[in-house]
Structures are given as structure tokens and as C-alpha cells.
Coordinates of N, CA and C in Angstrom, one line a residue:
M1 N 0.1 -46.9 -133.9 CA -0.9 -47.4 -133.0 C -2.0 -48.1 -133.8
T2 N -2.3 -49.3 -133.3 CA -3.4 -50.0 -134.0 C -4.7 -49.5 -133.6
N3 N -5.7 -49.9 -134.4 CA -7.1 -49.4 -134.2 C -7.6 -49.9 -132.8
L4 N -7.1 -51.1 -132.4 CA -7.5 -51.6 -131.1 C -6.9 -50.8 -130.0
E5 N -5.7 -50.4 -130.1 CA -5.0 -49.6 -129.1 C -5.7 -48.2 -128.9
S6 N -6.1 -47.6 -130.1 CA -6.7 -46.3 -130.1 C -8.1 -46.4 -129.4
A7 N -8.8 -47.5 -129.6 CA -10.1 -47.7 -129.0 C -10.0 -47.8 -127.5
I8 N -9.0 -48.6 -127.1 CA -8.8 -48.8 -125.6 C -8.4 -47.5 -125.0
Q9 N -7.5 -46.7 -125.6 CA -7.1 -45.4 -125.0 C -8.3 -44.4 -124.9
S10 N -9.2 -44.4 -126.0 CA -10.4 -43.5 -126.0 C -11.3 -44.0 -124.9
S11 N -11.5 -45.3 -124.7 CA -12.4 -45.8 -123.7 C -11.9 -45.4 -122.3
N12 N -10.6 -45.5 -122.1 CA -10.0 -45.1 -120.8 C -10.2 -43.7 -120.5
A13 N -10.1 -42.8 -121.5 CA -10.2 -41.4 -121.3 C -11.7 -41.1 -121.0
R14 N -12.6 -41.8 -121.7 CA -14.1 -41.5 -121.4 C -14.4 -42.0 -120.0
D15 N -13.9 -43.1 -119.5 CA -14.1 -43.6 -118.2 C -13.6 -42.7 -117.1
H16 N -12.4 -42.1 -117.4 CA -11.8 -41.1 -116.5 C -12.7 -39.9 -116.4
R17 N -13.3 -39.4 -117.5 CA -14.2 -38.3 -117.4 C -15.4 -38.6 -116.6
I18 N -16.0 -39.8 -116.8 CA -17.2 -40.2 -116.1 C -16.8 -40.3 -114.6
L19 N -15.6 -40.8 -114.2 CA -15.2 -40.9 -112.9 C -15.1 -39.5 -112.2
C20 N -14.6 -38.5 -113.0 CA -14.5 -37.2 -112.4 C -15.9 -36.6 -112.2
V21 N -16.8 -36.8 -113.1 CA -18.2 -36.3 -112.9 C -18.8 -36.9 -111.6
L22 N -18.6 -38.3 -111.5 CA -19.2 -39.0 -110.3 C -18.6 -38.5 -109.0
L23 N -17.3 -38.2 -109.0 CA -16.6 -37.7 -107.8 C -17.1 -36.3 -107.5
S24 N -17.4 -35.5 -108.5 CA -17.9 -34.1 -108.3 C -19.3 -34.2 -107.7
V25 N -20.1 -35.0 -108.2 CA -21.5 -35.2 -107.7 C -21.4 -35.7 -106.3
A26 N -20.6 -36.6 -106.0 CA -20.5 -37.2 -104.6 C -20.0 -36.1 -103.7
L27 N -19.1 -35.2 -104.1 CA -18.6 -34.2 -103.3 C -19.6 -33.2 -102.9
V28 N -20.4 -32.8 -103.9 CA -21.5 -31.8 -103.7 C -22.6 -32.4 -102.8
A29 N -22.9 -33.7 -103.0 CA -23.9 -34.4 -102.1 C -23.4 -34.4 -100.7
S30 N -22.1 -34.6 -100.5 CA -21.6 -34.7 -99.1 C -21.6 -33.3 -98.4
M31 N -21.7 -32.2 -99.2 CA -21.7 -30.9 -98.7 C -23.1 -30.4 -98.4
I32 N -24.1 -31.0 -98.9 CA -25.5 -30.5 -98.8 C -25.9 -30.3 -97.3
P33 N -25.6 -31.3 -96.4 CA -26.0 -31.1 -95.0 C -25.4 -29.9 -94.4
L34 N -24.2 -29.4 -94.8 CA -23.6 -28.2 -94.3 C -24.5 -27.0 -94.6
F35 N -25.2 -27.0 -95.7 CA -26.0 -25.8 -96.0 C -27.4 -26.0 -95.4
V36 N -27.9 -27.2 -95.2 CA -29.3 -27.4 -94.7 C -29.3 -27.2 -93.2
A37 N -28.3 -27.5 -92.5 CA -28.3 -27.4 -91.0 C -28.7 -26.1 -90.5
P38 N -28.1 -24.9 -91.0 CA -28.5 -23.6 -90.5 C -30.0 -23.4 -90.6
E39 N -30.7 -23.8 -91.6 CA -32.1 -23.6 -91.7 C -32.9 -24.2 -90.6
E40 N -32.4 -25.4 -90.2 CA -33.0 -26.1 -89.1 C -32.8 -25.3 -87.8
A41 N -31.6 -24.7 -87.6 CA -31.3 -23.9 -86.4 C -32.1 -22.7 -86.4
W42 N -32.3 -22.0 -87.5 CA -33.1 -20.8 -87.6 C -34.6 -21.1 -87.1
A43 N -35.1 -22.2 -87.5 CA -36.5 -22.5 -87.2 C -36.7 -22.8 -85.7
A44 N -35.7 -23.1 -84.9 CA -35.9 -23.5 -83.6 C -36.1 -22.3 -82.7
N45 N -36.8 -22.5 -81.6 CA -37.0 -21.5 -80.6 C -35.8 -21.2 -79.8
V46 N -35.6 -20.0 -79.3 CA -34.4 -19.7 -78.5 C -35.0 -19.4 -77.1
S47 N -34.2 -19.8 -76.1 CA -34.7 -19.5 -74.7 C -34.1 -18.2 -74.2
E48 N -34.9 -17.6 -73.3 CA -34.4 -16.4 -72.6 C -33.1 -16.8 -71.9
R49 N -32.3 -15.8 -71.5 CA -31.1 -16.1 -70.8 C -31.2 -15.5 -69.4
E50 N -31.5 -16.4 -68.4 CA -31.5 -16.0 -67.0 C -30.1 -15.9 -66.4
P51 N -29.9 -14.9 -65.5 CA -30.9 -13.9 -65.1 C -31.0 -12.8 -66.1
N52 N -32.3 -12.4 -66.3 CA -32.6 -11.2 -67.1 C -33.6 -10.4 -66.4
N53 N -33.4 -10.2 -65.1 CA -34.4 -9.5 -64.3 C -34.3 -8.0 -64.2
S54 N -33.4 -7.5 -65.0 CA -33.2 -6.0 -65.1 C -32.8 -5.6 -66.5
V55 N -32.9 -4.3 -66.7 CA -32.6 -3.8 -68.1 C -31.1 -4.1 -68.4
A56 N -30.2 -4.1 -67.4 CA -28.8 -4.3 -67.6 C -28.5 -5.8 -68.0
Q57 N -29.4 -6.7 -67.6 CA -29.3 -8.1 -68.0 C -30.1 -8.5 -69.1
A58 N -30.7 -7.6 -69.9 CA -31.6 -7.9 -70.9 C -31.1 -8.9 -71.9
T59 N -31.9 -9.9 -72.3 CA -31.6 -10.9 -73.3 C -31.6 -10.2 -74.7
A60 N -30.5 -10.3 -75.5 CA -30.5 -9.7 -76.8 C -31.3 -10.6 -77.8
M61 N -32.3 -10.0 -78.5 CA -33.1 -10.7 -79.4 C -32.6 -10.5 -80.8
T62 N -32.7 -11.6 -81.6 CA -32.4 -11.5 -83.0 C -33.8 -11.3 -83.7
L63 N -33.8 -10.3 -84.6 CA -35.0 -10.0 -85.3 C -35.5 -11.3 -86.1
G64 N -36.8 -11.6 -86.0 CA -37.4 -12.7 -86.7 C -37.3 -14.0 -85.9
A65 N -36.6 -14.1 -84.8 CA -36.4 -15.3 -84.0 C -37.5 -15.3 -82.9
T66 N -37.9 -16.5 -82.5 CA -39.0 -16.7 -81.5 C -38.3 -17.2 -80.2
Y67 N -38.5 -16.5 -79.1 CA -37.9 -16.8 -77.8 C -38.9 -17.4 -76.9
S68 N -38.6 -18.4 -76.2 CA -39.5 -19.0 -75.2 C -39.0 -18.5 -73.8
A69 N -39.9 -18.3 -72.9 CA -39.5 -17.8 -71.5 C -40.7 -18.1 -70.6
V70 N -40.3 -17.9 -69.3 CA -41.3 -18.2 -68.2 C -41.1 -17.2 -67.1
I71 N -42.2 -16.6 -66.6 CA -42.2 -15.8 -65.5 C -42.2 -16.7 -64.3
A72 N -41.1 -16.8 -63.6 CA -40.8 -17.8 -62.5 C -41.6 -17.5 -61.2
S73 N -41.8 -16.3 -60.9 CA -42.5 -15.9 -59.7 C -43.3 -14.6 -59.9
S74 N -44.1 -14.2 -58.9 CA -44.9 -13.0 -59.0 C -44.0 -11.7 -59.1
S75 N -42.7 -11.9 -58.6 CA -41.8 -10.7 -58.6 C -40.8 -10.8 -59.8
D76 N -40.9 -11.8 -60.6 CA -39.9 -12.0 -61.7 C -40.3 -11.1 -62.8
E77 N -39.2 -10.5 -63.5 CA -39.3 -9.7 -64.7 C -38.4 -10.3 -65.7
D78 N -38.9 -10.4 -67.0 CA -38.0 -10.8 -68.1 C -37.7 -9.6 -69.0
W79 N -36.5 -9.3 -69.1 CA -36.1 -8.1 -70.0 C -35.4 -8.6 -71.2
F80 N -35.7 -8.0 -72.3 CA -35.2 -8.3 -73.6 C -34.7 -6.9 -74.3
K81 N -33.8 -7.0 -75.2 CA -33.5 -5.8 -76.0 C -33.4 -6.2 -77.5
V82 N -33.7 -5.2 -78.3 CA -33.7 -5.4 -79.7 C -33.1 -4.2 -80.4
T83 N -32.3 -4.4 -81.4 CA -31.6 -3.3 -82.1 C -32.1 -3.3 -83.5
L84 N -32.6 -2.1 -83.9 CA -33.1 -1.9 -85.3 C -32.0 -1.2 -86.1
P85 N -31.6 -1.7 -87.2 CA -30.5 -1.1 -88.0 C -30.9 0.2 -88.7
Q86 N -32.1 0.4 -88.9 CA -32.6 1.7 -89.5 C -34.1 1.9 -89.1
A87 N -34.6 3.0 -89.6 CA -36.0 3.3 -89.2 C -36.9 2.4 -90.0
G88 N -38.1 2.2 -89.4 CA -39.1 1.3 -90.1 C -40.2 0.9 -89.3
K89 N -40.9 -0.2 -89.7 CA -42.0 -0.8 -89.0 C -41.6 -1.9 -88.1
F90 N -41.9 -1.8 -86.8 CA -41.5 -2.8 -85.8 C -42.8 -3.4 -85.2
T91 N -42.7 -4.8 -85.1 CA -43.9 -5.5 -84.5 C -43.3 -6.4 -83.4
L92 N -44.0 -6.4 -82.3 CA -43.7 -7.3 -81.2 C -44.9 -8.2 -80.9
S93 N -44.6 -9.5 -80.8 CA -45.7 -10.5 -80.7 C -45.4 -11.4 -79.5
L94 N -46.5 -11.7 -78.7 CA -46.4 -12.6 -77.6 C -47.4 -13.7 -77.8
G95 N -47.0 -14.9 -77.6 CA -47.9 -16.1 -77.8 C -47.9 -17.0 -76.6
H96 N -48.9 -17.8 -76.4 CA -49.0 -18.8 -75.3 C -50.1 -19.8 -75.6
N97 N -50.0 -20.9 -74.9 CA -51.0 -22.0 -75.0 C -51.7 -22.2 -73.8
Y98 N -51.5 -21.3 -72.8 CA -52.2 -21.4 -71.5 C -53.5 -20.6 -71.5
K99 N -54.6 -21.3 -71.1 CA -55.9 -20.6 -71.1 C -56.6 -20.8 -69.7
K100 N -57.0 -19.7 -69.2 CA -57.7 -19.6 -67.9 C -58.5 -18.3 -67.8
D101 N -59.5 -18.3 -67.0 CA -60.3 -17.0 -66.9 C -59.6 -15.8 -66.4
Y102 N -58.6 -16.1 -65.6 CA -57.8 -15.0 -65.0 C -56.3 -15.1 -65.3
G103 N -55.7 -14.0 -65.4 CA -54.2 -14.1 -65.7 C -53.8 -13.3 -66.9
R104 N -52.7 -12.6 -66.9 CA -52.3 -11.8 -68.0 C -50.8 -11.6 -67.9
W105 N -50.2 -11.3 -69.1 CA -48.8 -10.9 -69.2 C -48.8 -9.4 -69.4
D106 N -48.0 -8.6 -68.7 CA -47.9 -7.2 -68.9 C -46.6 -6.9 -69.7
V107 N -46.7 -6.2 -70.8 CA -45.6 -6.0 -71.7 C -45.4 -4.5 -71.9
K108 N -44.1 -4.0 -71.7 CA -43.8 -2.6 -72.0 C -42.6 -2.5 -72.9
L109 N -42.6 -1.6 -73.8 CA -41.5 -1.3 -74.7 C -40.9 0.0 -74.3
Y110 N -39.6 0.0 -74.1 CA -38.9 1.2 -73.6 C -38.0 1.7 -74.7
A111 N -37.8 3.1 -74.7 CA -36.9 3.7 -75.7 C -35.4 3.4 -75.3
S112 N -34.5 3.9 -76.1 CA -33.1 3.6 -75.9 C -32.5 4.2 -74.6
D113 N -33.3 5.1 -74.0 CA -32.8 5.7 -72.7 C -33.2 4.8 -71.5
K114 N -33.9 3.7 -71.8 CA -34.2 2.7 -70.8 C -35.3 3.2 -69.8
A115 N -35.8 4.3 -70.1 CA -36.8 4.9 -69.1 C -38.1 5.3 -69.7
T116 N -38.1 5.8 -71.0 CA -39.3 6.3 -71.7 C -40.1 5.1 -72.2
V117 N -41.3 5.0 -71.7 CA -42.2 3.9 -72.2 C -42.9 4.3 -73.5
L118 N -42.6 3.6 -74.5 CA -43.1 3.8 -75.9 C -44.5 3.1 -76.1
H119 N -44.6 2.0 -75.4 CA -45.9 1.2 -75.5 C -46.1 0.4 -74.3
S120 N -47.3 0.3 -73.8 CA -47.7 -0.6 -72.7 C -48.9 -1.4 -73.1
E121 N -48.8 -2.7 -72.8 CA -49.9 -3.6 -73.2 C -50.1 -4.7 -72.1
S122 N -51.4 -5.1 -71.9 CA -51.7 -6.2 -71.0 C -52.4 -7.3 -71.9
W123 N -51.8 -8.4 -72.0 CA -52.3 -9.5 -72.8 C -52.8 -10.6 -71.9
W124 N -54.1 -10.8 -72.0 CA -54.8 -11.8 -71.1 C -54.7 -13.2 -71.7
N125 N -54.9 -14.2 -70.9 CA -54.8 -15.6 -71.3 C -56.2 -16.3 -71.4
K126 N -57.2 -15.5 -71.6 CA -58.6 -16.1 -71.7 C -58.7 -16.9 -73.0
S127 N -57.9 -16.6 -74.0 CA -57.8 -17.5 -75.2 C -56.4 -17.6 -75.6
T128 N -56.1 -18.8 -76.2 CA -54.7 -19.0 -76.6 C -54.4 -18.3 -77.9
G129 N -53.1 -18.3 -78.3 CA -52.8 -17.6 -79.6 C -51.7 -16.6 -79.4
T130 N -51.7 -15.6 -80.3 CA -50.7 -14.6 -80.3 C -51.3 -13.2 -80.3
D131 N -50.8 -12.3 -79.5 CA -51.1 -10.9 -79.5 C -49.9 -10.1 -80.0
S132 N -50.1 -9.0 -80.6 CA -49.0 -8.2 -81.1 C -49.4 -6.7 -81.2
F133 N -48.4 -5.9 -81.3 CA -48.6 -4.5 -81.6 C -47.5 -4.0 -82.6
T134 N -47.8 -3.0 -83.3 CA -46.9 -2.5 -84.4 C -46.7 -1.0 -84.2
M135 N -45.6 -0.5 -84.5 CA -45.3 1.0 -84.5 C -44.1 1.3 -85.3
G136 N -44.0 2.6 -85.7 CA -42.9 3.0 -86.4 C -41.8 3.5 -85.5
L137 N -40.5 3.1 -85.7 CA -39.5 3.5 -84.8 C -38.2 3.9 -85.5
K138 N -37.4 4.7 -84.9 CA -36.1 5.1 -85.4 C -35.1 3.9 -85.2
A139 N -34.0 4.1 -85.9 CA -32.9 3.1 -85.7 C -32.4 3.3 -84.3
G140 N -32.0 2.1 -83.7 CA -31.5 2.2 -82.3 C -31.8 0.9 -81.5
T141 N -31.5 0.9 -80.2 CA -31.7 -0.2 -79.3 C -32.9 0.1 -78.5
Y142 N -33.8 -0.9 -78.4 CA -35.0 -0.7 -77.5 C -35.1 -1.9 -76.6
Y143 N -35.9 -1.7 -75.5 CA -36.0 -2.7 -74.4 C -37.4 -3.1 -74.2
V144 N -37.6 -4.4 -73.9 CA -38.9 -5.0 -73.6 C -38.9 -5.6 -72.2
R145 N -39.9 -5.3 -71.4 CA -40.1 -5.9 -70.1 C -41.4 -6.7 -70.1
V146 N -41.3 -7.9 -69.7 CA -42.5 -8.8 -69.5 C -42.6 -9.2 -68.1
D147 N -43.8 -9.0 -67.4 CA -43.9 -9.5 -66.1 C -45.4 -10.0 -65.9
A148 N -45.6 -10.6 -64.7 CA -46.9 -11.2 -64.4 C -47.9 -10.1 -64.0
G149 N -49.0 -9.9 -64.8 CA -50.0 -9.0 -64.4 C -51.0 -9.7 -63.4
W150 N -50.9 -11.0 -63.4 CA -51.7 -11.9 -62.5 C -50.9 -13.1 -62.2
T151 N -51.0 -13.6 -61.0 CA -50.1 -14.7 -60.6 C -50.5 -16.0 -61.3
D152 N -51.7 -16.1 -61.9 CA -52.1 -17.4 -62.6 C -51.1 -17.8 -63.7
I153 N -50.4 -16.8 -64.3 CA -49.5 -17.2 -65.4 C -48.1 -17.5 -65.0
V154 N -47.8 -17.4 -63.7 CA -46.5 -17.8 -63.1 C -46.2 -19.3 -63.4
G155 N -45.1 -19.5 -64.0 CA -44.7 -20.9 -64.4 C -45.1 -21.3 -65.7
E156 N -45.9 -20.5 -66.4 CA -46.4 -20.9 -67.8 C -45.5 -20.3 -68.8
T157 N -45.2 -21.1 -69.9 CA -44.3 -20.7 -70.9 C -45.0 -19.7 -71.9
Y158 N -44.3 -18.7 -72.3 CA -44.8 -17.8 -73.3 C -43.7 -17.6 -74.4
T159 N -44.0 -17.1 -75.5 CA -43.1 -16.9 -76.6 C -43.1 -15.4 -76.9
L160 N -41.9 -14.9 -77.3 CA -41.8 -13.5 -77.7 C -41.0 -13.4 -79.0
R161 N -41.5 -12.6 -79.9 CA -40.9 -12.4 -81.2 C -40.9 -11.0 -81.7
S162 N -39.8 -10.5 -82.2 CA -39.7 -9.2 -82.8 C -39.5 -9.2 -84.3
D163 N -40.3 -8.5 -85.1 CA -40.1 -8.4 -86.5 C -40.0 -7.0 -86.9
F164 N -39.2 -6.8 -88.0 CA -38.9 -5.4 -88.5 C -38.9 -5.4 -90.0
S165 N -39.4 -4.3 -90.5 CA -39.3 -4.0 -92.0 C -38.8 -2.6 -92.2
A166 N -37.7 -2.4 -92.7 CA -37.1 -1.1 -92.9 C -38.0 -0.3 -93.9
S167 N -38.2 1.0 -93.6 CA -39.0 1.8 -94.4 C -38.9 3.3 -94.0
P168 N -38.7 4.2 -95.0 CA -38.6 5.6 -94.6 C -40.0 6.3 -94.5
Y169 N -41.0 5.5 -94.8 CA -42.4 6.0 -94.9 C -43.3 5.6 -93.7
W170 N -42.6 5.4 -92.5 CA -43.4 5.2 -91.3 C -43.0 6.4 -90.3
E171 N -44.0 6.7 -89.5 CA -43.7 7.6 -88.4 C -42.5 7.1 -87.6
E172 N -41.8 7.9 -86.8 CA -40.7 7.4 -86.0 C -40.8 7.9 -84.6
E173 N -41.3 7.0 -83.8 CA -41.5 7.4 -82.4 C -40.1 7.6 -81.7
V174 N -39.9 8.5 -80.9 CA -41.0 9.4 -80.3 C -41.1 10.6 -81.2
N175 N -42.4 10.9 -81.6 CA -42.7 12.1 -82.4 C -44.0 12.8 -81.9
D176 N -44.0 13.0 -80.6 CA -45.2 13.5 -79.9 C -45.3 15.0 -79.9
D177 N -44.3 15.7 -80.5 CA -44.4 17.2 -80.5 C -43.8 17.7 -81.8
A178 N -44.0 19.0 -82.0 CA -43.5 19.6 -83.3 C -42.0 19.5 -83.4
N179 N -41.2 19.5 -82.3 CA -39.8 19.4 -82.4 C -39.3 18.1 -82.9
A180 N -40.1 17.0 -82.8 CA -39.8 15.7 -83.2 C -40.5 15.2 -84.4
A181 N -41.1 16.2 -85.1 CA -42.0 15.9 -86.3 C -41.2 15.1 -87.4
K182 N -41.9 14.2 -87.9 CA -41.3 13.4 -89.0 C -41.4 14.2 -90.3
S183 N -40.3 14.4 -91.1 CA -40.3 15.1 -92.3 C -41.0 14.3 -93.4
M184 N -41.9 14.9 -94.2 CA -42.6 14.2 -95.2 C -42.1 14.7 -96.6
T185 N -42.0 13.7 -97.5 CA -41.7 14.0 -98.9 C -43.0 14.2 -99.7
L186 N -43.1 15.3 -100.4 CA -44.3 15.6 -101.1 C -44.6 14.4 -102.1
G187 N -45.9 14.0 -102.1 CA -46.3 12.9 -103.0 C -46.1 11.5 -102.5
A188 N -45.5 11.4 -101.3 CA -45.3 10.0 -100.7 C -46.3 9.8 -99.6
S189 N -46.7 8.5 -99.4 CA -47.7 8.1 -98.4 C -47.0 7.6 -97.2
Y190 N -47.4 8.0 -96.0 CA -46.8 7.6 -94.7 C -47.8 6.9 -93.9
S191 N -47.2 6.0 -93.0 CA -48.1 5.2 -92.1 C -47.7 5.6 -90.7
G192 N -48.7 5.5 -89.8 CA -48.5 5.8 -88.4 C -49.6 5.2 -87.6
I193 N -49.4 5.1 -86.3 CA -50.4 4.5 -85.4 C -50.6 5.4 -84.2
I194 N -51.8 5.7 -83.8 CA -52.1 6.4 -82.6 C -52.0 5.3 -81.5
D195 N -51.0 5.3 -80.7 CA -50.7 4.2 -79.7 C -51.7 4.2 -78.6
D196 N -52.1 5.3 -78.1 CA -53.1 5.4 -77.0 C -53.8 6.7 -77.0
S197 N -54.8 6.9 -76.1 CA -55.6 8.2 -76.1 C -54.8 9.4 -75.9
S198 N -53.6 9.3 -75.4 CA -52.7 10.5 -75.2 C -51.6 10.7 -76.3
D199 N -51.5 9.8 -77.2 CA -50.5 9.8 -78.2 C -50.8 10.8 -79.2
E200 N -49.7 11.5 -79.7 CA -49.8 12.4 -80.8 C -48.7 12.1 -81.8
D201 N -49.0 12.1 -83.1 CA -48.0 11.9 -84.2 C -47.9 13.2 -84.9
W202 N -46.6 13.7 -85.0 CA -46.4 15.0 -85.6 C -45.6 14.7 -86.9
F203 N -45.9 15.4 -88.0 CA -45.2 15.4 -89.3 C -45.0 16.8 -89.7
K204 N -44.0 17.0 -90.6 CA -43.8 18.3 -91.2 C -43.5 18.2 -92.7
V205 N -44.0 19.2 -93.4 CA -43.9 19.2 -94.8 C -43.4 20.6 -95.3
T206 N -42.5 20.7 -96.2 CA -42.0 22.0 -96.7 C -42.4 22.2 -98.1
L207 N -43.1 23.3 -98.4 CA -43.6 23.7 -99.7 C -42.6 24.6 -100.3
P208 N -42.1 24.4 -101.6 CA -41.1 25.2 -102.2 C -41.6 26.6 -102.6
Q209 N -42.9 26.7 -102.8 CA -43.5 28.0 -103.2 C -45.0 28.0 -102.9
A210 N -45.7 29.1 -103.1 CA -47.1 29.2 -102.8 C -47.9 28.4 -103.8
G211 N -49.0 27.8 -103.3 CA -49.8 27.0 -104.2 C -50.9 26.2 -103.5
K212 N -51.4 25.3 -104.1 CA -52.5 24.4 -103.6 C -51.9 23.2 -102.9
F213 N -52.3 23.0 -101.6 CA -51.8 21.9 -100.8 C -52.9 21.0 -100.4
T214 N -52.7 19.7 -100.6 CA -53.7 18.7 -100.2 C -53.1 17.7 -99.2
L215 N -53.7 17.4 -98.1 CA -53.3 16.4 -97.1 C -54.2 15.2 -97.2

């Protein structure tokens, strides 16, 4: 093989390698939208699913997603359900852009039995923005009911969002008596919230032997 033939063969091999690299880059570039698209979907609001006027028809909520909904009439109720994979800190937020001197959304959180009210809140529309409440809950499915506390908000859009952070160091409602007390680990710090004037949070701690105890 002459020097010229060797140079041509080497050049062809190099061009082939460059072509392979360019094809690989082009393939990766063509796949980028497949990975970007879900992020755009996650950022979008989700609408309630009517009819959801009873606990049996509750719209299932995805944790961290924002849902838009409307109370269509004075007798309309919007029901949602949220499932927590384990115990931890739960926050429910309601937002709106409607402002008037009168009108409010009434919000209730129910336990998995669909009857026990864990939290009740009335959020007025005298100012726009977001209201929220936080509490410690056990793993399980919970239900949220939203209705019109005043007819002024009928037909106005509101948003609802549920957020959750798993943690063994939060109280776990319902823990309103000694039988439902939350077990504490010595040396660990726990968080809790007195939900209303009648709420009680119970905890229990086991001491391995006699000695000095500090709470």
C-alpha cells in the first residue's frame, strides 16, 4: 500500500468516526423534548372532575399538584381525596383572585372513615392570595369538602393544593386521648399543632429505668 492510499484510508476512518459522533449528538437532541414535556405537564393546573358533589365522587388529588375548581351554585359541594403514603406533615392550601367584602369558602378535612372532621376552616375573600393549614397525619386516605360559605363566591374560580412531607416526628391525628397517644423516642424532637380550642394532642414516652426526666 502506497503512502497516498494509507492517508486516504486513515482520512476515511476519521470521517466515519466524526459522522458517528454527529449522529449520536443528533439522536440525543431529538430525544430532549421527550424529557422536557413532562415538566411542562407537571406545572399545569388540573381541573376538578365533575360531578364530585359527594364523598363517593371525590376527585383524587396528586400531592404537590394544583387543582382549579368552581362552586357552581349555593348548594354545590366539591369533594377531593388525598392519599398519604406514610405518616408526616400535611398542608392544604386554597387560593383565589376574587376580592369582595363578603363571601367565603368553607373547607373541611375528613378522616378515612369519611365522617370524622379533622379540621374545619372558613377562608374569606376580603383579600386575594392563599390560605392554608398544616397538621400531622397518619398514612391513609383523607377527604376534603369545599362549599360556599356565602353565595358571593358562587361561580368564582379557586385553587386547591395538597403538600406532604414524610416524617416520624410529627403528631399523628387523631391523637386526642391517651389510647391514641403518639409514641416518642427519647432525645427526639416532635412537632404538633393544637387545631382548635377543643383539640388535645397526646404523646407517650417509656423510660427504661428510674431517673431524671425532662420534657
